[in-house]
Amino acid sequence: MKKLSGRVTLPSEENFLNETKELLSRWGADALRDSDGTKLDKEIKQLNAKIYTTYFVARSHNEFAEQHPEEIQQLYLMSQYHMATGTKLEVTFMKGYFDEQIEPDYVHDPKKWWEVIDRTTGEVVNPDSWEVNQAENQLVIHQAQPWHEYTVSFLAYMKWDPTQMYNHMTNDWGDKPHEIPFDARQPYSNQFIKDYLVKWLKENPDTDVVRFTTFFYHFTLIFNHLGKEKFVDWFGYGASVSVAALQAFEKEKGYSLRPEDIVDQGYYNTTFRVPSTAYLDYIDFIQQFVAQEVKELVEMVHDSGKEAMMFLGDNWIGTEPYGNYFKDTDMDAVVGSVGDGTTLRIISDIPHVAYTEGRLLPYFFPDTFYEGNDPVIEANEIWLSARRAMMRKPLDRIGYGGYLSLAYKFPAFVDYVEHITEEFREIYDKIKGVKPYTGIKVAILNAWGQLRSWQAHTVAHGKWYKQTYSYYGILEALSGSNAEVTFLSFDDVIHHGIPDDIDVIINAGDAGTAFSGGEIWKESVLTEKLREWIYHGGGFIGIGEPSAYHHEGRYFQLANVLGVDKELGFSLSTNKYFTDTADSHFITDDTKVFHFGEGIKNIYALEQQTTILGQNDDGIYLASSPFGSGRSVYMAGLPYSHENTRLFMRALFFAAHKERELKKWYASNIHCEVHAYLEINMYAVVNNSMETQTTNVYVGTGIEHVVTLGPSEIIWEVCKDGR
Amino acid sequence: MKKLSGRVTLPSEENFLNETKELLSRWGADALRDSDGTKLDKEIKQLNAKIYTTYFVARSHNEFAEQHPEEIQQLYLMSQYHMATGTKLEVTFMKGYFDEQIEPDYVHDPKKWWEVIDRTTGEVVNPDSWEVNQAENQLVIHQAQPWHEYTVSFLAYMKWDPTQMYNHMTNDWGDKPHEIPFDARQPYSNQFIKDYLVKWLKENPDTDVVRFTTFFYHFTLIFNHLGKEKFVDWFGYGASVSVAALQAFEKEKGYSLRPEDIVDQGYYNTTFRVPSTAYLDYIDFIQQFVAQEVKELVEMVHDSGKEAMMFLGDNWIGTEPYGNYFKDTDMDAVVGSVGDGTTLRIISDIPHVAYTEGRLLPYFFPDTFYEGNDPVIEANEIWLSARRAMMRKPLDRIGYGGYLSLAYKFPAFVDYVEHITEEFREIYDKIKGVKPYTGIKVAILNAWGQLRSWQAHTVAHGKWYKQTYSYYGILEALSGSNAEVTFLSFDDVIHHGIPDDIDVIINAGDAGTAFSGGEIWKESVLTEKLREWIYHGGGFIGIGEPSAYHHEGRYFQLANVLGVDKELGFSLSTNKYFTDTADSHFITDDTKVFHFGEGIKNIYALEQQTTILGQNDDGIYLASSPFGSGRSVYMAGLPYSHENTRLFMRALFFAAHKERELKKWYASNIHCEVHAYLEINMYAVVNNSMETQTTNVYVGTGIEHVVTLGPSEIIWEVCKDGR
Ligand SMILES: [Mg+2]
Ligand SMILES: [Mg+2]
Ligand SMILES: [Mg+2]
């Protein structure tokens, strides 16, 4: 069989020509890239490979930035809480911030652009009763209310790019200049960005792909006075602010934003906050601006005969690929980091681009590539998770990051990547553009909907949080399952109803968060539409604290759908009668042990007809209930595992009344999955584990046969007429 | 030494004369009582003992009640939630209720007295758009909003006394008539109650003490359609309602109540609900009425030369001994059930009476007194808990309930009660009226304050709830400790500030409950006064979710006092720096293992100065923080145990800056305690355990000596000049 090649990008570095050639050949790579810290030799650039060159738009030009300090990127920051013990209160608002990153903006009048808030009452303090002591970075409140807490929301310049800063601090770069971010919205910066790109494109004839890392606005990443991370939100618009932006916003939207619309009690509108209308307007406003400016840059790239690729991260704010304006950018490609199935789908599902590329973890960095460690283990785990998702919606390319010379020192790893790249190309070659068989269509319902497709429950990209893994597992389970997944916002349901083809709607998250929904559940039009749809046969799965908002005697506003509610202490006087666990059930037929993660306490059944499938001392963690012709399932949480994935798929098919559809293109062994591609008459049986597995395989007719797969093996079979 | 006698009440029964005499003598009893189900023989009534006779005021007179069905006690009930699937909705409002207990009130116009609520929006449905089908006990809503849920709040008659009903159902009393409760507010009933008492007092010359069981209004106790408990709230005013009461309320208070003021979303204003102003007004209104009526009955009792004793339970609503009007009743005594230190203090702290009596558990009932069980074990456990509290504030009398003939069959139990009664009299004889030494004064702060002294975190009297034991342990620990305990309401603090002599304020409970406080924490005057007081040296202990109300970036509104807050998901982007556990601390010096019960997740430290004393995977469960000159302690919960009691006492003394006062009248062994009575120059060393214990005993000067105590032993010592 002819060995496939291509679709793989390697990082390279100086003085590594021969090894690069060897790896290009062994891994079948057809592109080479530099990075923030490595450069490519002239000889390497002449190899038979596309050349990607990292390009920074709004930093890495201190010679310009230093001449225009008034155009440094701005942001709003909130001081710590300061409590008054008398009527005079001195707020040292820079306390806890790093003065190498942050500089208060004294250019624009604090009386106009800053806000002092009495956090005990929520009231804004009249600017007449405070003043700024610029020399001390101090704000003095006169006529403070003793024993109240106050915060100062101040406008500041962010004079050090947070990603470069992180690399600088982590790698001890010493005297290396701090890269100053400048704001594309400002006149000189805007001009400089364009002029420089024209010049750069001319000066870099070897570059085939301009790898934008990224555009204008970095996600919110603030450091403390010791240079340690203080605040990180991968979705945060904190560092897109400026006086110019606020003025343009007012002109465009017809009302002005308060600092508090950005500061948001110090939460800075993280994605866990139910977004306010003002914040959604602001996102829209920034996205429009960014898309229009990016479009111009992409055009220049195209005019020079090169491709434009965007890195999904760093300064990606405003370019969200699932947003309304991304299609206008005319971007050729998006590349992003891939550590599991969910992060793969973030990239591979992106619309409006010619191709997508995933930078597979682990990075070739010393934290993984050190003597005595076997990087193959981590690479295999990641590949198994990513491959599940790849079987549903493949990336067009994969690649790696870090120091190629480091990876080269681990021959077993080099062998394993050779295997990965071959397997990737084999999958891609077979299924690219082929719609895989899906047994079910689900919609994930939260405040963000499509904008944050595959991005729910994420704080910092790829990072594990105790408060999120029990929900993130939903996305991970779905990323490689035979479910078609869409993302709906509450507004979508309210304004457009539920799309006809949805089988099951999922609402999952902690009470009050954007993912559960918070106060939106008081909107009767939302509960009406959902109840009507479920009652007429729809499926609903609630995980954690779905539809939670205490109102009119219910905590879960869809309690009557779910058949369960949470005891808050107010109804302890009410006897709870329904406590028997069902002996067996379709949902739990394959897995008796269910690990629901962090769990939710005090969930109890409301009705006789609620079927309790799992409970412990803390209450119910798994239940199902009929609702009219529809069905619901409640789960306390769903961390990712093969067991939970199977349980979840069974729950989905049950909720959708599709029990009889489950065992089509299905593996009895929970560590295996079957993906069918009917247009090409093929199906794959996949072993998602690192051990040998034997499984019954059910083809499309439901007829079964036995297959044994080696560790991580995929077996491709030909099918005919659904068999 | 002369054997003491008296201060003990026994239940007796028919055909049990000789054994009664024997037990009277062995237990030193000086009073005999009947009960609901047992009668005393004539001979027994002639024994040398006071005779208590159970007296029912507003039930047990069906010959009267049946003639005045319009005066049967009323209550408001809420139907189940009914969801509309079209514009017509039939609500079967009696569904789930027991028609032998409940009968809808069709005498008074439902259009005026009932309320139909759209529970999806919270709006009241216009009475023009619904009608009642009386024959079917059904209410039909026309023009319902499809997919909304509705409830009907209907006025009903409660035609079976819930306590008699419970006994009837439990003991299978078959044809025995259902006792009909009648309402003292109604004209015929009011007259009957007084006439009958006059007559009865004359006819019962042997009775020395009229044991009212109790007066007019039973705590809320509703049964379901199968005759099983459906709703129980020991504090509930549900069954004090009537059209007459509502009309009188409007006249007195100047506004009318809505059914919803009583129904309260189906929570019926349990003590866990933050009480509304309307509900507090209603309580006040009922209490005034009850006190005035009770006073008349007590006067009649006094006029007949007898004493009036009130049972704290059953129909006790409106007679709350810590309420504003109880003193007006001129009651002689209160008796109540005692199962631990807290329930003992409920009784023994009651003001304005000549004496208090505790009916010690266990009852002489077959659930404990059956062959093969040793009732001594339970009796010993209960006595040890109750005795702790007795050492602080003794009851004036103790007694027992149930079938004396049953207890008589357990000689070891008879022996043990002989021991208890002797020990009780010994304690009483020494310390009655003597103020015990207290090292510290604490105030428990919640929405109820003094009215519910020792009654926080209680659903049904004496019953364990998973959601309450982690807080109830606070009261139990304090009940026998050398802390002086007061109860403050938020309104007390807001209107009168904090009494001068308080050392430590405790706020404990789940978020949103009356015990934590809910929305009251938005009242800046409350947080101002607390912060000021603590800042100037006060102590504050928060347990569970103290001061919890999400507002302006804080969940705990006293987060700056506590040094901790709870992560709700909104600040996951904010790094949490302070995670080191202190190596050792005054608070944890005696107990390394802390069982905090149900626990609260995601508590984290806000400041460097917060001292973390205990944490696990779920977050911090014990911490302390300075605040100005004051101190705070956070605890996740405090179930009762000797270990937790010690930990809590250390926390109190630490919070109060009284570390050097701790080891005065103090036992090093956590299973022991020292109670000092300086006025009489005595102190007692108490072994609270059923094992032999050796302990260092610290007298008032802090000088220590070693004492060994047998199981449950008390050693009394003479002291002089604080030694
Ligand atoms: Mg395009
Ligand atoms: Mg009794
Ligand atoms: Mg009195």
Short mmCIF file of C-alpha atoms in Angstrom, two decimals, chain B residues 127-421:
data_model
loop_
_atom_site.label_atom_id
_atom_site.label_comp_id
_atom_site.label_asym_id
_atom_site.label_seq_id
_atom_site.Cartn_x
_atom_site.Cartn_y
_atom_site.Cartn_z
CA PRO B 127 -60.92 34.99 39.82
CA ASP B 128 -63.18 35.77 36.87
CA SER B 129 -61.26 33.28 34.81
CA TRP B 130 -61.69 30.28 37.08
CA GLU B 131 -64.51 28.48 38.83
CA VAL B 132 -64.84 25.74 41.38
CA ASN B 133 -66.61 22.48 40.70
CA GLN B 134 -67.61 21.68 44.25
CA ALA B 135 -68.92 18.19 43.53
CA GLU B 136 -65.53 17.12 42.14
CA ASN B 137 -63.30 19.24 44.38
CA GLN B 138 -61.94 20.65 41.19
CA LEU B 139 -61.06 24.14 40.07
CA VAL B 140 -61.20 24.92 36.38
CA ILE B 141 -59.04 27.67 34.95
CA HIS B 142 -60.18 29.11 31.65
CA GLN B 143 -57.73 31.14 29.62
CA ALA B 144 -54.78 29.32 31.16
CA GLN B 145 -51.42 30.00 29.61
CA PRO B 146 -50.33 26.73 28.01
CA TRP B 147 -47.19 25.22 29.54
CA HIS B 148 -47.45 27.32 32.68
CA GLU B 149 -47.79 25.65 36.05
CA TYR B 150 -50.61 26.66 38.35
CA THR B 151 -51.44 26.10 41.98
CA VAL B 152 -54.60 26.69 43.93
CA SER B 153 -54.38 27.99 47.48
CA PHE B 154 -57.60 26.95 49.09
CA LEU B 155 -59.12 27.45 52.47
CA ALA B 156 -60.10 24.21 54.17
CA TYR B 157 -61.36 22.80 57.39
CA MET B 158 -59.06 20.52 59.34
CA LYS B 159 -61.57 18.11 60.75
CA TRP B 160 -59.24 15.72 62.53
CA ASP B 161 -56.73 16.78 65.16
CA PRO B 162 -53.32 15.82 63.75
CA THR B 163 -51.89 14.44 66.99
CA GLN B 164 -54.90 12.28 67.70
CA MET B 165 -54.86 11.32 64.04
CA TYR B 166 -51.23 10.27 64.24
CA ASN B 167 -51.87 8.18 67.36
CA HIS B 168 -55.03 6.77 65.80
CA MET B 169 -53.31 5.71 62.59
CA THR B 170 -50.18 4.45 64.33
CA ASN B 171 -52.01 2.44 66.97
CA ASP B 172 -54.78 1.29 64.66
CA TRP B 173 -57.56 2.67 66.80
CA GLY B 174 -60.17 1.63 64.25
CA ASP B 175 -63.62 3.02 64.97
CA LYS B 176 -62.52 5.37 67.72
CA PRO B 177 -64.00 8.77 66.81
CA HIS B 178 -61.82 11.30 65.03
CA GLU B 179 -61.35 14.23 67.35
CA ILE B 180 -62.45 17.42 65.67
CA PRO B 181 -60.45 20.57 66.46
CA PHE B 182 -62.49 23.70 66.94
CA ASP B 183 -61.32 27.25 66.83
CA ALA B 184 -61.13 29.32 70.04
CA ARG B 185 -61.63 32.44 67.95
CA GLN B 186 -65.17 31.39 67.00
CA PRO B 187 -68.02 32.42 69.29
CA TYR B 188 -69.51 29.06 70.27
CA SER B 189 -66.15 27.42 70.64
CA ASN B 190 -64.79 30.22 72.73
CA GLN B 191 -67.74 29.97 75.07
CA PHE B 192 -67.67 26.22 75.14
CA ILE B 193 -63.97 26.14 76.01
CA LYS B 194 -64.55 28.32 79.05
CA ASP B 195 -67.78 26.71 80.18
CA TYR B 196 -66.33 23.29 79.88
CA LEU B 197 -63.23 24.15 81.85
CA VAL B 198 -65.31 25.55 84.71
CA LYS B 199 -67.33 22.39 84.79
CA TRP B 200 -64.32 20.15 84.47
CA LEU B 201 -62.40 21.87 87.25
CA LYS B 202 -65.31 21.21 89.53
CA GLU B 203 -65.58 17.59 88.46
CA ASN B 204 -61.91 16.87 88.99
CA PRO B 205 -61.14 17.65 92.59
CA ASP B 206 -58.22 15.19 92.66
CA THR B 207 -56.38 17.06 89.97
CA ASP B 208 -53.64 19.31 91.29
CA VAL B 209 -52.14 20.32 88.00
CA VAL B 210 -54.10 20.90 84.80
CA ARG B 211 -51.71 19.77 82.12
CA PHE B 212 -52.86 21.64 79.03
CA THR B 213 -52.03 19.61 75.91
CA THR B 214 -52.06 22.27 74.70
CA PHE B 215 -54.25 25.22 73.78
CA PHE B 216 -55.75 26.24 70.47
CA TYR B 217 -53.57 25.86 67.44
CA HIS B 218 -51.66 22.78 66.48
CA PHE B 219 -48.31 23.14 64.72
CA THR B 220 -48.69 22.40 61.02
CA LEU B 221 -49.05 18.67 60.48
CA ILE B 222 -50.74 17.50 57.33
CA PHE B 223 -51.25 13.96 56.08
CA ASN B 224 -51.39 12.63 52.57
CA HIS B 225 -54.12 10.68 50.84
CA LEU B 226 -52.68 7.47 52.32
CA GLY B 227 -52.75 8.88 55.84
CA LYS B 228 -48.98 9.33 55.94
CA GLU B 229 -47.23 12.47 57.11
CA LYS B 230 -47.08 14.98 54.27
CA PHE B 231 -45.92 18.19 55.90
CA VAL B 232 -44.64 18.79 59.41
CA ASP B 233 -43.37 22.05 60.85
CA TRP B 234 -43.14 22.25 64.61
CA PHE B 235 -43.31 26.04 64.42
CA GLY B 236 -45.96 26.29 61.73
CA TYR B 237 -48.91 28.64 62.03
CA GLY B 238 -50.75 26.91 59.18
CA ALA B 239 -53.60 25.67 61.35
CA SER B 240 -54.31 28.96 63.10
CA VAL B 241 -56.07 30.49 60.13
CA SER B 242 -59.72 31.27 59.67
CA VAL B 243 -61.83 33.82 57.88
CA ALA B 244 -62.48 35.40 61.27
CA ALA B 245 -58.75 35.58 61.99
CA LEU B 246 -58.00 37.12 58.61
CA GLN B 247 -60.70 39.72 59.11
CA ALA B 248 -59.51 40.52 62.62
CA PHE B 249 -55.95 40.76 61.33
CA GLU B 250 -56.95 43.33 58.74
CA LYS B 251 -58.72 45.37 61.38
CA GLU B 252 -55.81 45.23 63.78
CA LYS B 253 -52.87 45.63 61.39
CA GLY B 254 -54.52 47.85 58.81
CA TYR B 255 -53.92 45.64 55.80
CA SER B 256 -55.21 42.33 54.61
CA LEU B 257 -53.22 39.16 54.15
CA ARG B 258 -53.18 37.29 50.89
CA PRO B 259 -53.50 33.50 50.96
CA GLU B 260 -49.94 33.54 49.62
CA ASP B 261 -48.77 35.20 52.84
CA ILE B 262 -49.69 31.93 54.54
CA VAL B 263 -49.10 29.46 51.71
CA ASP B 264 -45.70 30.88 50.80
CA GLN B 265 -45.07 28.92 47.59
CA GLY B 266 -45.98 25.75 49.41
CA TYR B 267 -43.29 26.24 52.05
CA TYR B 268 -45.92 27.55 54.48
CA ASN B 269 -43.37 29.84 56.16
CA THR B 270 -41.29 27.12 57.76
CA THR B 271 -38.68 28.47 60.17
CA PHE B 272 -36.09 27.90 57.45
CA ARG B 273 -37.75 30.60 55.37
CA VAL B 274 -36.70 34.15 56.05
CA PRO B 275 -39.94 35.41 57.57
CA SER B 276 -41.78 38.11 55.65
CA THR B 277 -43.05 41.18 57.43
CA ALA B 278 -46.59 39.96 56.84
CA TYR B 279 -45.81 36.64 58.45
CA LEU B 280 -44.14 38.26 61.45
CA ASP B 281 -47.19 40.48 61.82
CA TYR B 282 -49.42 37.44 61.64
CA ILE B 283 -47.39 35.64 64.32
CA ASP B 284 -47.66 38.67 66.54
CA PHE B 285 -51.37 38.88 65.90
CA ILE B 286 -51.99 35.22 66.79
CA GLN B 287 -49.72 35.32 69.82
CA GLN B 288 -51.57 38.28 71.27
CA PHE B 289 -54.89 36.57 70.84
CA VAL B 290 -53.69 33.27 72.24
CA ALA B 291 -52.00 34.85 75.26
CA GLN B 292 -55.11 36.76 76.17
CA GLU B 293 -57.35 33.70 75.87
CA VAL B 294 -54.89 31.46 77.70
CA LYS B 295 -54.69 33.98 80.52
CA GLU B 296 -58.42 33.59 81.06
CA LEU B 297 -58.17 29.83 81.21
CA VAL B 298 -55.23 30.00 83.60
CA GLU B 299 -57.15 32.34 85.84
CA MET B 300 -59.98 29.83 85.99
CA VAL B 301 -57.52 27.11 86.94
CA HIS B 302 -56.04 29.30 89.63
CA ASP B 303 -59.48 30.17 90.90
CA SER B 304 -60.15 26.49 91.40
CA GLY B 305 -56.99 26.16 93.48
CA LYS B 306 -55.05 24.21 90.88
CA GLU B 307 -51.93 24.88 88.84
CA ALA B 308 -51.76 25.40 85.09
CA MET B 309 -49.07 23.58 83.20
CA MET B 310 -48.51 23.84 79.48
CA PHE B 311 -47.09 21.11 77.30
CA LEU B 312 -44.61 22.62 74.84
CA GLY B 313 -45.81 20.94 71.68
CA ASP B 314 -48.98 19.86 69.87
CA ASN B 315 -51.29 22.90 70.02
CA TRP B 316 -48.61 25.24 71.30
CA ILE B 317 -48.76 27.71 68.40
CA GLY B 318 -49.17 31.24 69.73
CA THR B 319 -47.91 30.37 73.21
CA GLU B 320 -44.18 30.51 72.39
CA PRO B 321 -42.54 30.96 75.80
CA TYR B 322 -39.84 33.25 74.41
CA GLY B 323 -42.40 35.42 72.66
CA ASN B 324 -43.61 38.82 73.74
CA TYR B 325 -46.90 37.78 75.29
CA PHE B 326 -46.16 34.58 77.17
CA LYS B 327 -45.56 36.44 80.42
CA ASP B 328 -49.16 37.66 80.26
CA THR B 329 -50.56 34.13 80.45
CA ASP B 330 -49.60 33.73 84.11
CA MET B 331 -48.78 30.10 83.42
CA ASP B 332 -47.37 28.17 86.36
CA ALA B 333 -45.28 25.65 84.55
CA VAL B 334 -44.16 24.33 81.21
CA VAL B 335 -43.39 20.72 80.46
CA GLY B 336 -41.71 19.44 77.33
CA SER B 337 -39.93 16.48 75.87
CA VAL B 338 -36.17 16.28 76.47
CA GLY B 339 -33.88 14.15 74.34
CA ASP B 340 -30.63 16.08 74.62
CA GLY B 341 -29.09 19.25 76.00
CA THR B 342 -30.71 21.56 73.48
CA THR B 343 -34.25 20.36 74.10
CA LEU B 344 -33.56 20.60 77.83
CA ARG B 345 -32.49 24.22 77.50
CA ILE B 346 -35.60 25.02 75.45
CA ILE B 347 -37.54 24.14 78.58
CA SER B 348 -35.24 25.11 81.42
CA ASP B 349 -34.52 28.61 80.10
CA ILE B 350 -38.20 29.51 79.86
CA PRO B 351 -38.91 32.72 81.78
CA HIS B 352 -42.01 33.82 83.67
CA VAL B 353 -42.99 30.43 85.12
CA ALA B 354 -42.74 29.00 88.63
CA TYR B 355 -41.21 25.80 87.39
CA THR B 356 -40.24 23.79 84.35
CA GLU B 357 -40.43 20.08 83.80
CA GLY B 358 -38.69 17.87 81.27
CA ARG B 359 -40.19 14.64 80.09
CA LEU B 360 -37.10 12.56 79.53
CA LEU B 361 -36.81 10.23 76.61
CA PRO B 362 -37.14 7.38 75.91
CA TYR B 363 -40.89 7.00 76.19
CA PHE B 364 -42.01 3.77 77.76
CA PHE B 365 -43.22 2.54 74.40
CA PRO B 366 -42.70 -0.80 72.67
CA ASP B 367 -40.34 0.71 70.08
CA THR B 368 -37.66 0.86 72.82
CA PHE B 369 -39.02 -1.48 75.46
CA TYR B 370 -39.05 -4.80 73.66
CA GLU B 371 -37.50 -8.09 74.55
CA GLY B 372 -33.83 -8.25 73.69
CA ASN B 373 -33.28 -4.49 73.76
CA ASP B 374 -31.55 -2.75 76.64
CA PRO B 375 -33.29 0.60 77.18
CA VAL B 376 -30.58 1.58 79.66
CA ILE B 377 -28.16 2.35 76.84
CA GLU B 378 -30.46 4.90 75.23
CA ALA B 379 -31.47 6.32 78.61
CA ASN B 380 -27.82 6.73 79.58
CA GLU B 381 -26.92 8.51 76.32
CA ILE B 382 -29.85 10.87 76.65
CA TRP B 383 -29.16 11.52 80.31
CA LEU B 384 -25.52 12.37 79.63
CA SER B 385 -26.53 14.94 77.00
CA ALA B 386 -29.36 16.33 79.08
CA ARG B 387 -27.24 16.40 82.24
CA ARG B 388 -24.64 18.60 80.55
CA ALA B 389 -27.35 21.21 80.03
CA MET B 390 -28.80 20.57 83.48
CA MET B 391 -25.44 21.56 85.00
CA ARG B 392 -25.90 24.97 83.38
CA LYS B 393 -29.59 25.59 83.88
CA PRO B 394 -31.50 22.84 85.64
CA LEU B 395 -35.06 21.88 85.04
CA ASP B 396 -37.16 22.08 88.18
CA ARG B 397 -38.64 18.67 87.59
CA ILE B 398 -38.19 15.66 85.40
CA GLY B 399 -40.65 13.03 84.38
CA TYR B 400 -41.37 10.20 82.04
CA GLY B 401 -44.05 9.29 79.54
CA GLY B 402 -45.65 6.14 78.18
CA TYR B 403 -46.69 2.92 79.86
CA LEU B 404 -45.22 2.51 83.32
CA SER B 405 -46.14 -1.18 83.23
CA LEU B 406 -43.85 -1.61 80.25
CA ALA B 407 -40.85 0.01 81.94
CA TYR B 408 -41.49 -2.09 85.01
CA LYS B 409 -40.64 -5.20 83.02
CA PHE B 410 -37.03 -3.97 82.67
CA PRO B 411 -35.46 -4.11 86.16
CA ALA B 412 -32.10 -2.74 85.02
CA PHE B 413 -33.92 0.25 83.57
CA VAL B 414 -35.86 0.74 86.80
CA ASP B 415 -32.51 0.73 88.63
CA TYR B 416 -31.01 3.18 86.19
CA VAL B 417 -33.90 5.62 86.49
CA GLU B 418 -33.50 5.42 90.24
CA HIS B 419 -29.93 6.56 89.68
CA ILE B 420 -30.98 9.35 87.29
CA THR B 421 -33.64 10.71 89.63
#
